[in-house]
CSV table of C-alpha atoms in Angstrom, one decimal:
chain,number,residue,atom,x,y,z
A,1134,MET,CA,94.4,41.4,103.7
A,1135,PHE,CA,97.6,42.3,106.3
A,1136,GLU,CA,96.8,40.9,109.9
A,1137,ILE,CA,99.2,42.4,112.9
A,1138,SER,CA,99.6,40.1,115.1
A,1139,PRO,CA,99.5,40.3,119.3
A,1140,GLU,CA,103.3,39.8,119.1
A,1141,ILE,CA,104.3,42.5,117.4
A,1142,LEU,CA,101.2,44.9,118.5
A,1143,PRO,CA,103.8,46.5,121.2
A,1144,PHE,CA,106.1,46.8,118.7
A,1145,LEU,CA,104.0,48.4,115.6
A,1146,VAL,CA,102.5,51.1,119.0
A,1147,LEU,CA,106.5,52.3,119.6
A,1148,PHE,CA,106.8,52.7,115.8
A,1149,SER,CA,103.7,54.3,115.4
A,1150,LEU,CA,105.4,56.9,118.2
A,1151,GLY,CA,108.1,57.6,115.8
A,1152,ILE,CA,105.9,58.4,113.5
A,1153,ALA,CA,103.2,60.6,115.8
A,1154,LEU,CA,107.8,62.9,115.9
A,1155,PHE,CA,107.2,63.0,112.5
A,1156,HIS,CA,104.2,64.3,111.7
A,1157,THR,CA,104.8,67.1,114.7
A,1158,LEU,CA,107.6,67.9,113.1
A,1159,ILE,CA,105.9,68.3,109.7
A,1160,LEU,CA,102.5,70.0,111.2
A,1161,SER,CA,104.5,72.5,113.3
A,1162,GLY,CA,108.4,73.0,111.1
A,1163,ILE,CA,106.5,73.1,107.3
A,1164,PHE,CA,102.9,74.1,107.7
A,1165,ASN,CA,103.0,76.0,111.0
A,1166,VAL,CA,100.9,74.5,112.8
A,1167,ASN,CA,100.6,75.8,117.2
A,1168,LEU,CA,100.0,72.1,117.7
A,1169,LYS,CA,97.7,72.5,121.9
A,1170,PRO,CA,99.7,70.2,123.4
A,1171,SER,CA,102.6,69.9,121.8
A,1172,TRP,CA,102.7,66.3,122.4
A,1173,LEU,CA,98.6,65.5,120.9
A,1174,MET,CA,99.9,63.8,117.4
A,1175,PHE,CA,101.2,61.1,119.9
A,1176,ILE,CA,98.5,60.1,121.6
A,1177,ILE,CA,96.5,59.7,118.3
A,1178,ASP,CA,98.4,58.3,115.8
A,1179,PRO,CA,99.5,55.1,118.5
A,1180,VAL,CA,95.1,55.1,119.5
A,1181,ILE,CA,94.7,54.7,115.3
A,1182,LEU,CA,96.1,51.9,115.7
A,1183,ILE,CA,94.6,50.1,118.6
A,1184,LEU,CA,91.9,51.4,117.7
A,1185,ALA,CA,92.4,49.7,114.3
A,1186,TYR,CA,94.3,45.9,116.4
A,1187,LEU,CA,90.5,46.1,117.9
A,1188,PHE,CA,87.9,46.5,116.4
A,1189,VAL,CA,89.3,46.4,112.1
A,1190,PRO,CA,92.1,43.6,113.1
A,1191,LYS,CA,92.0,42.2,109.8
A,1192,GLU,CA,92.3,45.5,108.4
A,1193,SER,CA,95.3,46.6,110.9
A,1194,GLY,CA,97.6,46.5,109.5
A,1195,ILE,CA,97.4,48.2,106.5
A,1196,ILE,CA,96.2,51.5,109.0
A,1197,PHE,CA,99.6,51.2,110.3
A,1198,ILE,CA,101.4,51.6,106.7
A,1199,GLY,CA,98.7,54.0,105.8
A,1200,LEU,CA,99.5,56.4,108.9
A,1201,PHE,CA,103.4,55.2,108.0
A,1202,VAL,CA,103.0,56.1,104.0
A,1203,SER,CA,101.1,59.9,105.7
A,1204,VAL,CA,104.8,60.8,106.8
A,1205,PHE,CA,105.4,61.2,103.3
A,1206,ILE,CA,102.1,62.6,102.1
A,1207,MET,CA,102.5,65.6,104.5
A,1208,ALA,CA,106.1,66.0,103.4
A,1209,ILE,CA,105.1,66.6,99.9
A,1210,ILE,CA,102.2,68.2,100.0
A,1211,GLY,CA,104.3,70.9,102.9
A,1212,PHE,CA,107.5,70.9,100.5
A,1213,ILE,CA,104.9,71.6,97.5
A,1214,LYS,CA,102.6,74.3,99.7
A,1215,ASN,CA,106.3,76.4,100.2
A,1216,GLY,CA,107.4,76.0,96.6
A,1217,ILE,CA,103.7,77.7,95.3
A,1218,GLU,CA,104.1,80.4,98.0
A,1219,SER,CA,108.4,81.2,97.5
A,1220,THR,CA,107.2,81.2,93.5
A,1221,ILE,CA,103.9,83.8,94.5
A,1222,GLU,CA,106.5,85.5,97.0
A,1223,SER,CA,108.9,86.0,93.5
A,1224,PHE,CA,106.0,87.3,91.5
A,1225,ARG,CA,105.2,89.8,93.7
A,1226,GLU,CA,109.4,90.7,93.5
A,1227,GLN,CA,109.0,90.8,90.6
A,1228,ARG,CA,106.2,92.4,89.5
A,1229,LYS,CA,107.5,95.4,92.5
A,1230,ASN,CA,110.5,95.5,91.1
A,1231,LYS,CA,109.3,95.2,87.1
A,1232,THR,CA,110.6,92.9,86.2
A,1233,PRO,CA,110.2,92.7,82.5
A,1234,VAL,CA,108.0,91.0,80.1
A,1235,TRP,CA,109.7,88.2,78.6
A,1236,LYS,CA,111.6,86.7,81.9
A,1237,ILE,CA,107.7,85.8,83.0
A,1238,ILE,CA,106.3,85.1,80.2
A,1239,GLY,CA,109.6,82.1,80.1
A,1240,GLY,CA,108.8,81.0,83.2
A,1241,ALA,CA,105.7,80.2,82.7
A,1242,PHE,CA,106.8,79.1,79.5
A,1243,LEU,CA,108.9,76.4,82.4
A,1244,ALA,CA,105.4,76.0,83.9
A,1245,LEU,CA,104.0,74.5,80.2
A,1246,PHE,CA,107.0,72.0,80.4
A,1247,ALA,CA,106.8,70.7,84.0
A,1248,TYR,CA,103.6,70.3,83.4
A,1249,LEU,CA,104.4,68.3,80.2
A,1250,ILE,CA,107.5,66.5,81.5
A,1251,PHE,CA,104.6,64.6,84.1
A,1252,PHE,CA,101.8,63.3,81.1
A,1253,TYR,CA,105.7,62.1,79.9
A,1254,LEU,CA,106.6,60.6,83.0
A,1255,GLY,CA,103.9,60.0,85.2
A,1256,ILE,CA,104.0,58.8,88.8
A,1257,TYR,CA,107.5,59.2,88.5
A,1258,SER,CA,107.6,62.5,87.5
A,1259,PHE,CA,106.9,63.0,91.5
A,1260,PHE,CA,110.5,61.8,91.7
A,1261,ILE,CA,111.8,65.5,90.1
A,1262,ILE,CA,109.4,67.1,91.9
A,1263,PHE,CA,110.0,66.3,95.1
A,1264,PHE,CA,114.2,66.8,94.0
A,1265,LEU,CA,112.8,70.8,92.1
A,1266,ILE,CA,110.7,71.3,95.5
A,1267,ILE,CA,113.4,70.4,98.2
A,1268,LEU,CA,116.1,72.5,95.4
A,1269,SER,CA,113.7,75.7,95.5
A,1270,SER,CA,113.9,75.7,99.3
A,1271,LEU,CA,117.6,75.9,99.0
A,1272,LEU,CA,118.1,78.4,96.7
A,1273,PRO,CA,118.6,82.3,97.3
A,1274,ASN,CA,114.9,83.9,98.8
A,1275,ASN,CA,114.6,86.7,100.4
A,1276,LYS,CA,112.8,84.6,103.8
A,1277,ASN,CA,116.1,82.0,102.9
A,1278,ARG,CA,118.9,85.3,103.1
A,1279,PHE,CA,117.5,86.2,106.0
A,1280,TYR,CA,117.6,83.4,107.8
A,1281,PHE,CA,121.0,82.8,106.3
A,1282,TYR,CA,122.5,85.8,107.9
A,1283,GLN,CA,120.3,85.9,110.5
A,1284,ARG,CA,122.7,82.3,111.9
A,1285,THR,CA,125.9,84.1,111.2
A,1286,LEU,CA,125.4,87.4,112.4
A,1287,PRO,CA,125.6,88.4,115.6
A,1288,THR,CA,123.4,90.8,116.5
A,1289,SER,CA,124.6,94.2,117.3
A,1290,THR,CA,123.3,96.9,119.9
A,1291,ILE,CA,122.6,100.3,117.9
A,1292,LYS,CA,125.4,102.6,120.1
A,1293,SER,CA,128.4,99.7,118.4
A,1294,ILE,CA,126.9,98.8,114.7
A,1295,ALA,CA,130.1,98.5,112.7
A,1296,MET,CA,129.1,100.7,109.6
A,1297,GLY,CA,127.6,98.0,106.4
A,1298,LEU,CA,125.8,94.1,106.4
A,1299,ALA,CA,124.7,94.0,110.4
A,1300,GLU,CA,122.0,92.4,112.7
A,1301,ILE,CA,120.0,94.7,114.8
A,1302,SER,CA,116.8,93.9,117.4
A,1303,GLY,CA,114.1,95.9,119.3
A,1304,LYS,CA,110.9,98.1,119.1
A,1305,ALA,CA,109.6,99.8,116.4
A,1306,LYS,CA,109.5,103.9,116.6
A,1307,ALA,CA,107.4,105.5,114.6
A,1308,ILE,CA,109.0,109.5,113.6
A,1309,GLU,CA,105.4,109.7,111.9
A,1310,THR,CA,102.9,107.5,113.1
A,1311,VAL,CA,100.3,106.4,109.8
A,1312,ILE,CA,97.0,104.6,110.3
A,1313,SER,CA,95.4,101.5,109.6
A,1314,PRO,CA,93.0,101.4,107.2
A,1315,ASP,CA,90.8,98.5,108.5
A,1316,THR,CA,90.6,99.4,112.2
A,1317,ASP,CA,92.0,102.6,111.9
A,1318,THR,CA,95.1,101.4,114.5
A,1319,PRO,CA,98.1,103.9,114.9
A,1320,CYS,CA,100.9,102.3,113.7
A,1321,VAL,CA,105.0,102.5,112.1
A,1322,GLY,CA,103.8,100.1,109.5
A,1323,TYR,CA,100.9,98.5,108.1
A,1324,ILE,CA,100.2,95.8,104.9
A,1325,TYR,CA,96.4,95.6,104.8
A,1326,THR,CA,95.7,93.1,102.2
A,1327,VAL,CA,91.7,92.0,100.0
A,1328,ASP,CA,91.2,88.2,99.6
A,1329,GLU,CA,88.1,86.5,97.1
A,1330,ILE,CA,86.6,83.6,98.9
A,1331,SER,CA,86.1,80.5,96.8
A,1332,THR,CA,84.2,77.6,98.3
A,1333,SER,CA,84.0,74.4,97.5
A,1334,ARG,CA,82.0,71.1,98.5
A,1335,ASP,CA,83.3,67.6,97.4
A,1336,ASP,CA,81.6,64.6,96.2
A,1337,ASP,CA,81.2,63.9,100.5
A,1338,GLY,CA,79.4,67.6,101.0
A,1339,ARG,CA,82.9,68.2,102.6
A,1340,THR,CA,83.4,72.0,101.6
A,1341,SER,CA,87.2,73.5,101.2
A,1342,THR,CA,87.2,77.4,101.6
A,1343,SER,CA,90.4,78.9,99.3
A,1344,TYR,CA,91.7,82.8,99.7
A,1345,HIS,CA,92.5,84.4,96.6
A,1346,GLU,CA,94.9,88.0,97.2
A,1347,ILE,CA,92.7,90.3,94.8
A,1348,SER,CA,94.6,93.8,96.6
A,1349,ARG,CA,97.5,94.8,98.6
A,1350,LYS,CA,98.9,97.8,99.9
A,1351,THR,CA,101.9,98.8,102.1
A,1352,GLU,CA,102.0,102.3,103.7
A,1353,ILE,CA,105.5,103.0,106.3
A,1354,LYS,CA,107.8,105.4,106.6
A,1355,ASN,CA,111.2,106.3,107.8
A,1356,PHE,CA,111.2,104.8,111.5
A,1357,HIS,CA,113.5,103.9,114.5
A,1358,ILE,CA,114.9,100.8,116.5
A,1359,GLU,CA,115.2,101.1,120.2
A,1360,ASP,CA,117.1,99.8,121.7
A,1361,GLU,CA,118.5,99.6,125.5
A,1362,THR,CA,122.2,101.1,124.0
A,1363,GLY,CA,120.5,103.8,121.6
A,1364,LYS,CA,118.5,104.1,118.1
A,1365,ILE,CA,119.0,104.3,114.4
A,1366,GLU,CA,116.7,105.4,111.4
A,1367,ILE,CA,115.4,103.6,109.7
A,1368,ILE,CA,114.7,103.7,105.4
A,1369,PRO,CA,111.6,101.1,104.8
A,1370,ASP,CA,113.0,100.7,100.9
A,1371,LYS,CA,112.4,97.7,99.8
A,1372,LEU,CA,111.9,96.2,103.4
A,1373,GLN,CA,110.6,92.4,103.2
A,1374,TRP,CA,108.3,91.7,106.5
A,1375,LEU,CA,108.9,88.2,107.3
A,1376,ASN,CA,106.4,86.3,109.6
A,1377,PHE,CA,104.2,88.5,110.5
A,1378,SER,CA,100.9,86.5,111.9
A,1379,ALA,CA,97.8,89.1,110.8
A,1380,THR,CA,96.6,91.4,113.9
A,1381,ASN,CA,93.1,91.4,112.6
A,1382,SER,CA,91.2,89.3,109.8
A,1383,ARG,CA,87.6,89.8,109.2
A,1384,GLU,CA,85.6,88.0,106.4
A,1385,ASP,CA,82.4,89.9,104.4
A,1386,LEU,CA,80.6,89.3,101.4
A,1387,GLY,CA,83.2,87.2,99.7
A,1388,ARG,CA,85.7,88.2,100.7
A,1389,ARG,CA,88.4,88.1,103.4
A,1390,TYR,CA,90.0,91.1,104.9
A,1391,ARG,CA,93.9,90.8,106.3
A,1392,GLU,CA,95.8,93.7,108.1
A,1393,PHE,CA,99.3,93.1,109.8
A,1394,ILE,CA,101.1,96.0,111.8
A,1395,ILE,CA,104.2,97.2,113.2
A,1396,ASP,CA,103.7,98.2,116.2
A,1397,GLU,CA,105.1,99.3,118.8
A,1398,LYS,CA,105.2,96.9,121.7
A,1399,THR,CA,106.4,94.5,119.8
A,1400,ASP,CA,110.3,93.0,119.4
A,1401,PHE,CA,111.5,93.1,116.2
A,1402,LEU,CA,115.3,91.7,114.4
A,1403,LEU,CA,115.8,94.0,111.5
A,1404,ILE,CA,119.2,92.9,108.9
A,1405,GLY,CA,120.7,94.9,106.6
A,1406,GLN,CA,122.8,97.6,106.1
A,1407,ALA,CA,124.3,100.1,108.8
A,1408,PHE,CA,125.4,102.8,106.3
A,1409,TYR,CA,126.4,106.8,107.3
A,1410,GLU,CA,123.5,109.6,105.6
A,1411,GLY,CA,125.2,112.6,106.5
A,1412,SER,CA,125.9,113.3,110.4
A,1413,LYS,CA,123.5,110.1,111.0
A,1414,SER,CA,123.5,105.7,110.7
A,1415,VAL,CA,121.3,105.2,109.4
A,1416,PHE,CA,119.5,101.2,108.2
A,1417,ARG,CA,118.4,100.2,105.0
A,1418,PHE,CA,118.6,97.6,102.2
A,1419,ASP,CA,122.2,96.3,101.2
A,1420,GLU,CA,122.9,96.0,97.0
A,1421,ASN,CA,125.1,93.9,97.6
A,1422,LYS,CA,123.8,91.3,99.9
A,1423,ASN,CA,120.6,91.4,99.0
A,1424,VAL,CA,118.9,91.8,101.7
A,1425,PHE,CA,117.2,93.4,104.3
A,1426,GLY,CA,114.3,92.5,106.2
A,1427,ILE,CA,111.9,92.9,109.1
A,1428,ALA,CA,110.5,89.7,111.6
A,1429,PRO,CA,109.4,89.8,115.2
A,1430,LEU,CA,111.8,88.2,117.2
A,1431,ASP,CA,110.0,85.6,119.0
A,1432,ILE,CA,108.8,83.7,116.0
A,1433,VAL,CA,113.2,84.0,114.6
A,1434,ASN,CA,114.2,82.3,117.6
A,1435,PHE,CA,111.2,79.6,117.5
A,1436,SER,CA,112.7,78.9,113.7
A,1437,ASN,CA,115.6,78.7,115.5
A,1438,LYS,CA,115.0,76.3,118.3
A,1439,TRP,CA,113.4,74.3,115.1
A,1440,ARG,CA,115.7,73.9,112.8
A,1441,PRO,CA,117.9,71.3,114.6
A,1442,LEU,CA,115.2,69.0,114.3
A,1443,LYS,CA,114.0,69.7,111.6
A,1444,LEU,CA,116.8,69.4,109.4
A,1445,ARG,CA,117.2,66.1,111.1
A,1446,ALA,CA,113.5,65.1,109.6
A,1447,LEU,CA,113.7,66.0,106.6
A,1448,THR,CA,117.6,64.9,106.4
A,1449,THR,CA,115.9,61.2,107.5
A,1450,LEU,CA,113.0,61.6,105.0
A,1451,SER,CA,114.9,62.0,102.3
A,1452,PHE,CA,116.4,58.7,103.3
A,1453,ILE,CA,113.4,56.7,104.2
A,1454,ALA,CA,112.0,58.0,101.3
A,1455,ILE,CA,115.9,56.2,98.9
A,1456,PHE,CA,115.2,53.1,101.2
A,1457,SER,CA,111.4,52.5,100.5
A,1458,ALA,CA,111.5,53.9,96.6
A,1459,PHE,CA,113.9,51.5,96.4
A,1460,ILE,CA,111.9,48.6,97.5
A,1461,LEU,CA,109.2,49.9,95.4
A,1462,PHE,CA,111.5,49.7,92.2
A,1463,THR,CA,112.8,47.0,92.9
A,1464,PRO,CA,111.6,43.8,91.6
A,1465,ILE,CA,111.5,41.4,94.8
A,1466,ARG,CA,110.1,37.4,94.5
A,1467,MET,CA,109.7,34.8,97.5
A,1468,VAL,CA,110.8,30.9,97.4
A,1469,GLY,CA,110.4,29.3,99.9
A,1470,ASN,CA,111.1,31.3,102.9
A,1471,LYS,CA,114.4,33.3,100.7
A,1472,ILE,CA,114.0,36.5,98.8
A,1473,ILE,CA,115.0,36.6,95.9
A,1474,ILE,CA,116.2,40.7,94.6
A,1475,GLU,CA,115.9,40.0,90.6
A,1476,GLN,CA,117.9,42.9,88.0
A,1477,LYS,CA,115.7,45.6,87.1
A,1478,ASN,CA,115.8,46.8,83.6
A,1479,TRP,CA,115.8,50.5,84.3
A,1480,LYS,CA,116.0,51.5,81.2
A,1481,GLU,CA,112.9,49.7,80.6
A,1482,THR,CA,110.6,51.3,83.2
A,1483,PHE,CA,111.0,55.1,81.5
A,1484,GLN,CA,110.8,54.6,78.4
A,1485,SER,CA,106.6,53.4,79.3
A,1486,ASN,CA,104.5,55.5,80.8
A,1487,PRO,CA,103.6,54.2,84.6
A,1488,PHE,CA,100.0,55.4,84.0
A,1489,ASP,CA,99.6,52.6,80.9
A,1490,TRP,CA,98.5,50.0,83.6
A,1491,PHE,CA,95.9,52.9,84.6
A,1492,ILE,CA,94.6,53.9,81.5
A,1493,LYS,CA,94.1,50.1,80.0
A,1494,LYS,CA,92.0,50.1,83.3
């Protein structure tokens, strides 16, 4: 057993505060969990370590290692979650844009290929998955393009907007009001989704719930965005709704019904193309930059506030992961007070399946 000594406990408590920082960044930045209070993990992690030291001293070191490893597990789960969400979004875009069937089938074959690689490479495939998830988060998609241009474009006032790619913000005003189907709310536009609810129970009696979207309806007509200088008409064809929270959600008879609404009270930020149409200016999808999105302004500001910390955290996690991988895969043995690092036969390692030891058991 790995027991924490009294001399090293204060150091590990301070180290647990660093772990709490990563837990906070991952929960808020990747999982979008609103921690209340925001410093909650800075209490939970040190308390777990201290309680382990007091009540299970012989296992206290193992619990500390568990806290440390949980950072990587949470980060990997978060990346996988974002990767799955990005894949679902891409699939919806393909269906909406009537992507050729051969491309969708090709994507399915790639998924099958990845499945086979997992069984051939075993645990080493997690490193490939980790790399591909990070790479996919950097590749262009609607959300990435929106936030890329949002960080580089200045916010234009509507009165002085220049033609071409632009960023504007203001309140939405309906030209023709639409009515949401579930709550009969007058609004500028809505997305109405129906999810099928699946409930499962594990061997310990814990219940988990998952949701599978079975229908989606969007209704939005031309509308205006107004700021203190004027207004401009928005043509909502191909408009992507980003970071919207459900304004209404209810569950009934094994299904969940949700509404996402563009109202006339919230400030929104839009990125698209300002274009002369006849004698007036309109705002529409930019075919050259392939971007046209709308997001609540407070969510965009929150994302910009946390982005530097998120990037630092991901960079640090990457270095820690590389260093940890080096330690895990490098043969090390102790001879007296000396640590001897042996040469690793990487060719033999990657030719063998690391799950073999488990299968033999």
